[in-house]
Amino acid sequence: MDVHVVRHPLVEDVLAALRDRRTSSDVFRQLARRVSLLLVAEATRDLPLAESAIDTPLETTTVRRLAARVVAVPVLRAGLGMLDGFLELVPQAQVGYFGLERDETTAVARRYYEKVPKDLGGAVVFLLDPMLATGGSAAMAIEGLAELGARSVRLLSIVAAPEGIALLRSVVPDASVYTAAIDRGLNDRKFILPGLGDFGDRLFGT
Ligand code: PRP
Ligand code: URA
């Protein structure tokens, strides 16, 4: 499984503010969107282009336009914080949703909702989930997308734990991961350390 850590001074700077417990939800939302833009730019670097001819005001020229069908699938709730940034850069993307929730005591994910576009096989599918902790949620979503026809899924995460990456490597080796950081590990409640806390709660102020 390919793992890409997106290294960029702007990514570091946004991460610093996201990690800060004093950051309020309204600012957290803006930061989530900003770091997502940087991740999306990296994760779409190899998308195919097709040539066509257009007329500039001065002459006819050949241009290259995006030739991939792109599907973005945010994992509810926290992945919603990455969707605006994704759609800003890829406005033609179709959007599906996966609802997953970790049990608060066992940290095991439960699937409660899904709605995705048809014919995932012909699309490049981006799963948006900012926290890759045990990897249980991402594995469940990627396996679910594969059952629905997706051929290879790119996970965009903001903070990942080594445990989550190891799980994905073993269960969904064809997936790829783009993340802003790989942190130290998980605590006994399966939260990422140093991490940034509960992303969904911080995003939505719950
Ligand atoms: C968070 C996060 C991931 C999951 C990661 O969601 O958004 O989906 O935990 O943990 P894992 O790798 O151990 O599965 P959560 O279940 O807290 O739901 P929420 O987004 O609704 O807060
Ligand atoms: N989900 C979060 O929001 N944060 C973590 O650290 C782990 C799972």
Short mmCIF file of C-alpha atoms and ligand atoms in Angstrom, two decimals:
data_model
loop_
_atom_site.label_atom_id
_atom_site.label_comp_id
_atom_site.label_asym_id
_atom_site.label_seq_id
_atom_site.Cartn_x
_atom_site.Cartn_y
_atom_site.Cartn_z
CA MET A 1 0.00 0.00 0.00
CA ASP A 2 1.35 3.43 -0.94
CA VAL A 3 1.51 5.92 1.91
CA HIS A 4 2.21 9.55 1.00
CA VAL A 5 3.03 11.99 3.77
CA VAL A 6 2.41 15.42 2.30
CA ARG A 7 5.35 17.51 3.47
CA HIS A 8 4.93 21.25 3.01
CA PRO A 9 5.49 24.25 5.29
CA LEU A 10 1.85 25.30 4.85
CA VAL A 11 0.70 21.83 5.92
CA GLU A 12 2.87 22.02 9.04
CA ASP A 13 1.53 25.45 9.89
CA VAL A 14 -2.11 24.40 9.57
CA LEU A 15 -1.48 21.22 11.55
CA ALA A 16 0.03 23.24 14.39
CA ALA A 17 -3.15 25.26 14.72
CA LEU A 18 -5.42 22.21 14.33
CA ARG A 19 -3.58 20.43 17.15
CA ASP A 20 -3.86 23.42 19.51
CA ARG A 21 -6.63 22.78 22.03
CA ARG A 22 -7.40 26.53 22.16
CA THR A 23 -8.47 26.61 18.49
CA SER A 24 -12.20 27.30 18.32
CA SER A 25 -14.59 25.33 16.10
CA ASP A 26 -15.05 28.13 13.58
CA VAL A 27 -11.30 28.44 13.05
CA PHE A 28 -10.90 24.64 13.15
CA ARG A 29 -13.33 24.38 10.22
CA GLN A 30 -11.35 26.85 8.14
CA LEU A 31 -8.11 25.05 8.93
CA ALA A 32 -9.59 21.65 8.03
CA ARG A 33 -10.63 23.07 4.68
CA ARG A 34 -7.21 24.63 4.11
CA VAL A 35 -5.20 21.49 4.85
CA SER A 36 -7.62 19.49 2.69
CA LEU A 37 -6.82 21.71 -0.30
CA LEU A 38 -3.15 20.86 0.09
CA LEU A 39 -3.85 17.13 0.46
CA VAL A 40 -6.18 17.10 -2.54
CA ALA A 41 -3.61 18.82 -4.74
CA GLU A 42 -1.11 16.08 -3.91
CA ALA A 43 -3.53 13.16 -4.15
CA THR A 44 -4.77 14.22 -7.60
CA ARG A 45 -1.30 14.81 -9.04
CA ASP A 46 -1.45 11.77 -11.37
CA LEU A 47 -5.03 12.07 -12.64
CA PRO A 48 -5.31 11.66 -16.41
CA LEU A 49 -5.77 14.59 -18.79
CA ALA A 50 -7.25 14.68 -22.30
CA GLU A 51 -6.27 17.14 -24.99
CA SER A 52 -8.78 19.33 -26.76
CA ALA A 53 -8.74 22.49 -28.85
CA ILE A 54 -10.08 25.83 -27.67
CA ASP A 55 -10.02 29.37 -29.01
CA THR A 56 -8.25 31.92 -26.86
CA PRO A 57 -9.09 35.55 -27.75
CA LEU A 58 -6.04 35.42 -30.04
CA GLU A 59 -5.81 31.96 -31.59
CA THR A 60 -6.69 28.30 -31.40
CA THR A 61 -4.64 26.24 -29.02
CA THR A 62 -4.49 22.79 -27.50
CA VAL A 63 -5.42 22.50 -23.83
CA ARG A 64 -5.54 19.59 -21.42
CA ARG A 65 -8.53 18.98 -19.22
CA LEU A 66 -9.17 16.50 -16.44
CA ALA A 67 -10.28 13.23 -18.00
CA ALA A 68 -11.05 11.21 -14.88
CA ARG A 69 -14.42 10.66 -13.28
CA VAL A 70 -13.83 11.56 -9.66
CA VAL A 71 -15.93 10.48 -6.68
CA ALA A 72 -15.37 11.89 -3.20
CA VAL A 73 -16.76 9.97 -0.24
CA PRO A 74 -16.58 11.77 3.10
CA VAL A 75 -16.99 9.56 6.16
CA LEU A 76 -19.65 11.07 8.43
CA ARG A 77 -19.23 13.11 10.44
CA ALA A 78 -15.64 14.23 10.48
CA GLY A 79 -14.97 13.74 6.77
CA LEU A 80 -17.44 16.54 6.02
CA GLY A 81 -14.74 18.93 7.19
CA MET A 82 -12.68 17.95 4.14
CA LEU A 83 -15.43 18.05 1.51
CA ASP A 84 -15.50 21.80 0.80
CA GLY A 85 -11.77 21.85 0.13
CA PHE A 86 -12.08 18.81 -2.11
CA LEU A 87 -14.90 20.32 -4.16
CA GLU A 88 -13.13 23.63 -4.45
CA LEU A 89 -10.32 21.90 -6.36
CA VAL A 90 -12.42 19.23 -8.11
CA PRO A 91 -15.85 20.85 -8.53
CA GLN A 92 -16.98 18.24 -11.05
CA ALA A 93 -16.59 15.41 -8.52
CA GLN A 94 -19.57 13.28 -7.62
CA VAL A 95 -20.12 12.86 -3.89
CA GLY A 96 -21.14 9.81 -1.89
CA TYR A 97 -21.43 9.37 1.86
CA PHE A 98 -20.46 6.69 4.33
CA GLY A 99 -21.77 6.91 7.89
CA LEU A 100 -19.49 5.20 10.40
CA GLU A 101 -19.28 5.59 14.15
CA ARG A 102 -16.78 4.15 16.60
CA ASP A 103 -18.21 2.62 19.74
CA GLU A 104 -17.01 4.85 22.59
CA THR A 105 -15.81 1.95 24.73
CA THR A 106 -14.56 -0.62 22.21
CA ALA A 107 -13.50 1.83 19.44
CA VAL A 108 -14.97 -0.62 16.92
CA ALA A 109 -16.67 1.09 13.98
CA ARG A 110 -20.30 0.51 13.04
CA ARG A 111 -21.69 1.33 9.59
CA TYR A 112 -24.99 3.20 9.81
CA TYR A 113 -25.43 4.88 6.43
CA GLU A 114 -24.24 4.77 2.86
CA LYS A 115 -25.21 6.52 -0.34
CA VAL A 116 -22.71 6.47 -3.18
CA PRO A 117 -22.89 7.11 -6.94
CA LYS A 118 -23.35 4.14 -9.26
CA ASP A 119 -20.54 2.64 -11.36
CA LEU A 120 -17.69 3.24 -8.94
CA GLY A 121 -15.56 0.93 -11.09
CA GLY A 122 -15.02 3.65 -13.67
CA ALA A 123 -14.13 6.33 -11.14
CA VAL A 124 -11.16 7.43 -9.10
CA VAL A 125 -12.55 7.25 -5.57
CA PHE A 126 -11.28 9.49 -2.77
CA LEU A 127 -12.31 8.57 0.76
CA LEU A 128 -12.22 11.58 3.07
CA ASP A 129 -11.65 10.79 6.75
CA PRO A 130 -9.35 13.06 8.74
CA MET A 131 -8.40 10.61 11.50
CA LEU A 132 -6.84 7.20 10.81
CA ALA A 133 -6.57 5.74 14.32
CA THR A 134 -7.05 1.96 14.66
CA GLY A 135 -7.88 1.92 10.94
CA GLY A 136 -11.15 0.09 11.62
CA SER A 137 -13.33 2.83 10.12
CA ALA A 138 -11.19 3.34 7.01
CA ALA A 139 -10.89 -0.41 6.42
CA MET A 140 -14.66 -0.80 6.72
CA ALA A 141 -15.26 2.08 4.31
CA ILE A 142 -12.68 0.91 1.76
CA GLU A 143 -14.00 -2.65 1.87
CA GLY A 144 -17.54 -1.30 1.52
CA LEU A 145 -16.53 0.78 -1.49
CA ALA A 146 -14.82 -2.24 -3.04
CA GLU A 147 -18.03 -4.27 -2.59
CA LEU A 148 -19.81 -1.48 -4.46
CA GLY A 149 -17.33 -1.75 -7.34
CA ALA A 150 -14.52 0.70 -6.50
CA ARG A 151 -11.25 -0.63 -7.87
CA SER A 152 -8.76 1.37 -5.90
CA VAL A 153 -9.44 3.92 -3.24
CA ARG A 154 -7.30 6.86 -2.14
CA LEU A 155 -7.76 7.75 1.51
CA LEU A 156 -7.19 11.37 2.42
CA SER A 157 -6.44 11.69 6.13
CA ILE A 158 -5.08 14.58 8.16
CA VAL A 159 -3.50 12.66 11.03
CA ALA A 160 -2.68 8.94 10.91
CA ALA A 161 -1.45 6.49 13.54
CA PRO A 162 1.04 3.74 12.66
CA GLU A 163 -1.51 1.19 13.93
CA GLY A 164 -4.09 2.35 11.38
CA ILE A 165 -1.61 2.28 8.53
CA ALA A 166 -0.53 -1.25 9.50
CA LEU A 167 -4.14 -2.45 9.53
CA LEU A 168 -4.85 -0.97 6.10
CA ARG A 169 -1.66 -2.50 4.70
CA SER A 170 -2.85 -5.93 5.77
CA VAL A 171 -6.52 -5.72 4.77
CA VAL A 172 -6.67 -3.29 1.81
CA PRO A 173 -3.19 -3.35 0.26
CA ASP A 174 -4.44 -1.86 -3.03
CA ALA A 175 -5.58 1.35 -1.36
CA SER A 176 -3.32 4.36 -1.01
CA VAL A 177 -3.11 6.86 1.81
CA TYR A 178 -2.35 10.59 1.66
CA THR A 179 -1.85 12.13 5.07
CA ALA A 180 -0.46 15.31 6.57
CA ALA A 181 1.16 13.50 9.52
CA ILE A 182 1.94 10.10 10.97
CA ASP A 183 1.80 10.48 14.75
CA ARG A 184 3.34 8.42 17.54
CA GLY A 185 0.55 5.97 18.27
CA LEU A 186 -2.73 5.39 20.11
CA ASN A 187 -3.63 5.80 23.78
CA ASP A 188 -5.65 3.23 25.72
CA ARG A 189 -8.89 4.84 24.44
CA LYS A 190 -7.60 4.47 20.86
CA PHE A 191 -7.09 8.21 20.38
CA ILE A 192 -4.11 9.36 18.36
CA LEU A 193 -1.13 10.83 20.28
CA PRO A 194 -0.26 13.64 20.13
CA GLY A 195 -3.15 13.94 17.63
CA LEU A 196 -5.69 16.69 17.83
CA GLY A 197 -8.48 15.11 19.88
CA ASP A 198 -11.91 14.18 18.58
CA PHE A 199 -12.03 15.72 15.11
CA GLY A 200 -15.81 15.51 14.74
CA ASP A 201 -16.43 17.13 18.12
CA ARG A 202 -13.96 19.92 17.42
CA LEU A 203 -15.35 20.51 13.92
CA PHE A 204 -18.96 20.66 15.02
CA GLY A 205 -18.51 22.05 18.52
CA THR A 206 -20.17 19.06 20.19
C1 PRP B 1 -13.57 9.22 13.97
C2 PRP B 1 -12.89 9.61 12.68
C3 PRP B 1 -12.77 8.30 11.97
C4 PRP B 1 -12.59 7.31 13.09
C5 PRP B 1 -11.17 6.89 13.14
O1 PRP B 1 -14.93 9.11 13.78
O2 PRP B 1 -13.59 10.55 11.95
O3 PRP B 1 -13.91 7.99 11.18
O4 PRP B 1 -12.96 7.99 14.29
O5 PRP B 1 -10.97 5.91 14.10
P1 PRP B 1 -10.51 4.43 13.74
O6 PRP B 1 -9.40 4.53 12.78
O7 PRP B 1 -10.07 3.88 15.08
O8 PRP B 1 -11.70 3.70 13.20
P2 PRP B 1 -15.98 8.79 14.97
O9 PRP B 1 -16.29 7.33 14.98
O10 PRP B 1 -15.50 9.38 16.24
O11 PRP B 1 -17.29 9.49 14.47
P3 PRP B 1 -17.63 11.04 14.21
O12 PRP B 1 -16.86 11.45 12.98
O13 PRP B 1 -19.09 11.01 13.98
O14 PRP B 1 -17.22 11.82 15.43
N1 URA B 2 -11.09 9.80 16.08
C1 URA B 2 -10.76 11.08 16.35
O1 URA B 2 -11.51 12.02 16.06
N2 URA B 2 -9.59 11.31 16.98
C2 URA B 2 -8.74 10.32 17.32
O2 URA B 2 -7.66 10.59 17.89
C3 URA B 2 -9.12 9.00 17.02
C4 URA B 2 -10.29 8.77 16.39
#
